[in-house]
mmCIF file of C-alpha atoms in Angstrom:
data_model
loop_
_atom_site.group_PDB
_atom_site.id
_atom_site.type_symbol
_atom_site.label_atom_id
_atom_site.label_comp_id
_atom_site.label_asym_id
_atom_site.label_seq_id
_atom_site.Cartn_x
_atom_site.Cartn_y
_atom_site.Cartn_z
ATOM 1 C CA MET A 1 0.024 -0.064 0.097
ATOM 2 C CA HIS A 2 1.349 3.418 -0.932
ATOM 3 C CA ARG A 3 1.605 6.044 1.733
ATOM 4 C CA VAL A 4 0.803 9.603 0.813
ATOM 5 C CA VAL A 5 3.311 11.852 2.036
ATOM 6 C CA ARG A 6 1.905 15.311 2.967
ATOM 7 C CA LEU A 7 4.285 18.067 2.230
ATOM 8 C CA ASP A 8 4.197 21.190 4.222
ATOM 9 C CA GLU A 9 3.255 24.538 2.599
ATOM 10 C CA LYS A 10 6.102 26.416 3.724
ATOM 11 C CA GLY A 11 6.997 28.967 0.928
ATOM 12 C CA PHE A 12 3.821 28.406 -1.004
ATOM 13 C CA SER A 13 2.178 31.541 0.546
ATOM 14 C CA PHE A 14 5.284 33.610 -0.904
ATOM 15 C CA LEU A 15 4.785 32.021 -4.347
ATOM 16 C CA THR A 16 0.992 32.693 -4.156
ATOM 17 C CA ALA A 17 1.650 36.437 -3.236
ATOM 18 C CA ILE A 18 4.006 36.685 -6.297
ATOM 19 C CA PHE A 19 1.523 35.028 -8.567
ATOM 20 C CA ASP A 20 -1.307 37.197 -7.304
ATOM 21 C CA LEU A 21 0.973 40.254 -7.947
ATOM 22 C CA LEU A 22 1.607 39.196 -11.380
ATOM 23 C CA VAL A 23 -2.034 38.834 -12.174
ATOM 24 C CA LEU A 24 -2.684 42.295 -10.601
ATOM 25 C CA LEU A 25 -0.122 43.849 -12.710
ATOM 26 C CA LEU A 26 -1.517 42.307 -15.842
ATOM 27 C CA MET A 27 -5.110 43.528 -15.059
ATOM 28 C CA LEU A 28 -4.364 47.085 -13.916
ATOM 29 C CA PRO A 29 -3.890 48.516 -17.635
ATOM 30 C CA LEU A 30 -7.152 47.012 -18.359
ATOM 31 C CA ILE A 31 -8.870 48.522 -15.465
ATOM 32 C CA VAL A 32 -7.540 51.881 -16.353
ATOM 33 C CA LEU A 33 -8.514 51.489 -20.066
ATOM 34 C CA PHE A 34 -11.998 50.450 -18.849
ATOM 35 C CA PHE A 35 -12.397 53.687 -16.699
ATOM 36 C CA GLY A 36 -11.115 55.849 -19.433
ATOM 37 C CA PHE A 37 -13.826 54.600 -21.913
ATOM 38 C CA ALA A 38 -16.478 54.741 -18.942
ATOM 39 C CA ILE A 39 -15.600 58.459 -18.698
ATOM 40 C CA GLY A 40 -15.837 59.152 -22.366
ATOM 41 C CA PHE A 41 -19.057 57.377 -22.552
ATOM 42 C CA ALA A 42 -20.587 59.121 -19.487
ATOM 43 C CA LYS A 43 -19.645 62.528 -21.369
ATOM 44 C CA ASP A 44 -21.513 61.341 -24.570
ATOM 45 C CA LEU A 45 -24.650 60.667 -22.346
ATOM 46 C CA ASP A 46 -24.653 63.878 -20.572
ATOM 47 C CA PRO A 47 -28.137 65.351 -21.106
ATOM 48 C CA HIS A 48 -26.895 68.861 -21.234
ATOM 49 C CA ARG A 49 -24.578 68.067 -24.170
ATOM 50 C CA ALA A 50 -27.425 66.284 -26.128
ATOM 51 C CA GLU A 51 -29.691 69.332 -25.442
ATOM 52 C CA TRP A 52 -27.048 71.699 -26.857
ATOM 53 C CA GLN A 53 -26.672 69.521 -29.922
ATOM 54 C CA LEU A 54 -30.603 69.445 -30.458
ATOM 55 C CA PHE A 55 -30.524 73.282 -29.950
ATOM 56 C CA ALA A 56 -27.579 73.711 -32.428
ATOM 57 C CA ILE A 57 -29.268 71.584 -35.042
ATOM 58 C CA ASP A 58 -32.622 73.367 -34.675
ATOM 59 C CA LEU A 59 -31.005 77.017 -34.938
ATOM 60 C CA GLN A 60 -29.226 75.687 -38.107
ATOM 61 C CA SER A 61 -32.740 74.756 -39.682
ATOM 62 C CA TYR A 62 -33.758 78.341 -38.948
ATOM 63 C CA LEU A 63 -30.711 79.816 -40.461
ATOM 64 C CA ASN A 64 -30.929 77.887 -43.723
ATOM 65 C CA HIS A 65 -34.241 79.296 -44.559
ATOM 66 C CA SER A 66 -33.736 82.919 -43.314
ATOM 67 C CA ASP A 67 -33.975 86.103 -45.301
ATOM 68 C CA ALA A 68 -32.361 88.387 -42.876
ATOM 69 C CA ILE A 69 -30.634 88.070 -39.436
ATOM 70 C CA GLU A 70 -29.843 90.556 -36.963
ATOM 71 C CA ILE A 71 -28.675 90.866 -33.329
ATOM 72 C CA ILE A 72 -31.089 91.927 -30.616
ATOM 73 C CA ASN A 73 -31.122 92.583 -26.944
ATOM 74 C CA GLY A 74 -27.254 93.665 -26.968
ATOM 75 C CA GLY A 75 -26.281 90.346 -28.213
ATOM 76 C CA SER A 76 -28.201 88.115 -26.011
ATOM 77 C CA GLY A 77 -30.393 87.064 -28.906
ATOM 78 C CA ILE A 78 -30.956 87.100 -32.709
ATOM 79 C CA ARG A 79 -34.114 87.944 -34.828
ATOM 80 C CA ILE A 80 -34.387 85.694 -37.969
ATOM 81 C CA ALA A 81 -36.731 86.946 -40.771
ATOM 82 C CA GLN A 82 -38.287 84.211 -42.961
ATOM 83 C CA MET A 83 -41.055 84.325 -45.560
ATOM 84 C CA GLY A 84 -42.498 87.386 -43.997
ATOM 85 C CA GLU A 85 -42.331 85.949 -40.264
ATOM 86 C CA GLU A 86 -40.048 86.943 -37.549
ATOM 87 C CA PHE A 87 -38.319 84.624 -35.062
ATOM 88 C CA ASP A 88 -36.531 85.775 -31.905
ATOM 89 C CA ILE A 89 -34.246 83.541 -30.198
ATOM 90 C CA GLU A 90 -32.974 85.008 -27.061
ATOM 91 C CA LEU A 91 -31.927 84.562 -23.565
ATOM 92 C CA TYR A 92 -34.822 84.671 -21.210
ATOM 93 C CA THR A 93 -34.184 84.159 -17.404
ATOM 94 C CA ASP A 94 -32.120 80.894 -17.375
ATOM 95 C CA MET A 95 -33.240 79.510 -20.810
ATOM 96 C CA ILE A 96 -32.924 80.256 -24.484
ATOM 97 C CA ARG A 97 -36.545 80.694 -25.953
ATOM 98 C CA LYS A 98 -37.882 81.059 -29.208
ATOM 99 C CA GLN A 99 -40.717 83.717 -30.138
ATOM 100 C CA LYS A 100 -42.620 84.139 -33.347
ATOM 101 C CA ASN A 101 -43.669 87.649 -34.401
ATOM 102 C CA ARG A 102 -42.924 88.469 -30.570
ATOM 103 C CA LYS A 103 -45.561 86.165 -29.337
ATOM 104 C CA GLY A 104 -45.442 83.037 -27.583
ATOM 105 C CA HIS A 105 -42.752 81.206 -25.545
ATOM 106 C CA GLU A 106 -41.054 78.022 -26.846
ATOM 107 C CA VAL A 107 -38.118 76.798 -24.755
ATOM 108 C CA MET A 108 -35.127 75.734 -26.991
ATOM 109 C CA LEU A 109 -32.445 75.426 -24.300
ATOM 110 C CA THR A 110 -32.367 75.191 -20.368
ATOM 111 C CA ARG A 111 -30.198 75.869 -17.627
ATOM 112 C CA VAL A 112 -28.245 78.569 -19.438
ATOM 113 C CA ARG A 113 -26.374 81.275 -17.309
ATOM 114 C CA GLN A 114 -25.614 83.679 -20.198
ATOM 115 C CA SER A 115 -25.513 83.431 -24.022
ATOM 116 C CA HIS A 116 -24.016 85.665 -26.735
ATOM 117 C CA PHE A 117 -24.788 85.821 -30.357
ATOM 118 C CA SER A 118 -22.289 87.746 -32.482
ATOM 119 C CA LEU A 119 -22.715 88.380 -36.285
ATOM 120 C CA VAL A 120 -19.642 88.973 -38.458
ATOM 121 C CA GLY A 121 -20.398 89.179 -42.229
ATOM 122 C CA ASN A 122 -22.005 85.982 -43.049
ATOM 123 C CA LYS A 123 -21.119 84.149 -39.831
ATOM 124 C CA LEU A 124 -23.078 83.822 -36.698
ATOM 125 C CA LYS A 125 -21.242 82.800 -33.588
ATOM 126 C CA VAL A 126 -23.111 81.551 -30.441
ATOM 127 C CA GLN A 127 -21.532 81.225 -27.221
ATOM 128 C CA THR A 128 -23.314 79.685 -24.166
ATOM 129 C CA GLU A 129 -22.584 79.251 -20.610
ATOM 130 C CA PHE A 130 -24.674 76.950 -18.636
ATOM 131 C CA LEU A 131 -25.384 76.991 -14.891
ATOM 132 C CA SER A 132 -23.001 74.175 -14.323
ATOM 133 C CA GLY A 133 -20.129 76.243 -15.728
ATOM 134 C CA ASN A 134 -19.786 74.347 -18.800
ATOM 135 C CA THR A 135 -19.478 76.388 -22.013
ATOM 136 C CA GLU A 136 -20.576 75.553 -25.458
ATOM 137 C CA GLU A 137 -19.851 77.401 -28.884
ATOM 138 C CA ALA A 138 -21.261 76.972 -32.253
ATOM 139 C CA GLU A 139 -20.506 78.809 -35.536
ATOM 140 C CA TYR A 140 -22.646 79.072 -38.549
ATOM 141 C CA VAL A 141 -22.131 80.306 -42.093
ATOM 142 C CA PHE A 142 -25.018 81.371 -43.967
ATOM 143 C CA THR A 143 -25.780 83.091 -47.585
ATOM 144 C CA GLN A 144 -28.295 85.689 -47.918
ATOM 145 C CA PRO A 145 -30.859 85.071 -50.716
ATOM 146 C CA LYS A 146 -30.366 86.927 -53.877
ATOM 147 C CA LYS A 147 -33.085 89.568 -54.381
#
């Protein structure tokens, strides 16, 4: 009959610790990469960023069909004339709103601290600072229709 000889475990805890450290060193770069992607993904899901992008697209659609554009309220808004109607897009309290023929109140962008519209030639630049402290900018190039 064979006898099983039990070996003592002296030294195995040191080898196990080295092996665990090796596994940890191999996994740490992957963890860092994962958190880097997670932060980038969280920025893309930011609702304020999505709201700004929707505002920028909506403003572009008004500029595409405009007959005339002018700055109003000392740079905190613009007036867009198109097909005999006027649209005012301006800062109002903590939001940017749209009015048709100076009537109504349609919210286009919320949580805005300040906004500045500037018109140079055929370029419109919009700078917006949100209550969170983030700032966004958009620049549009448009052409006036031939008369």
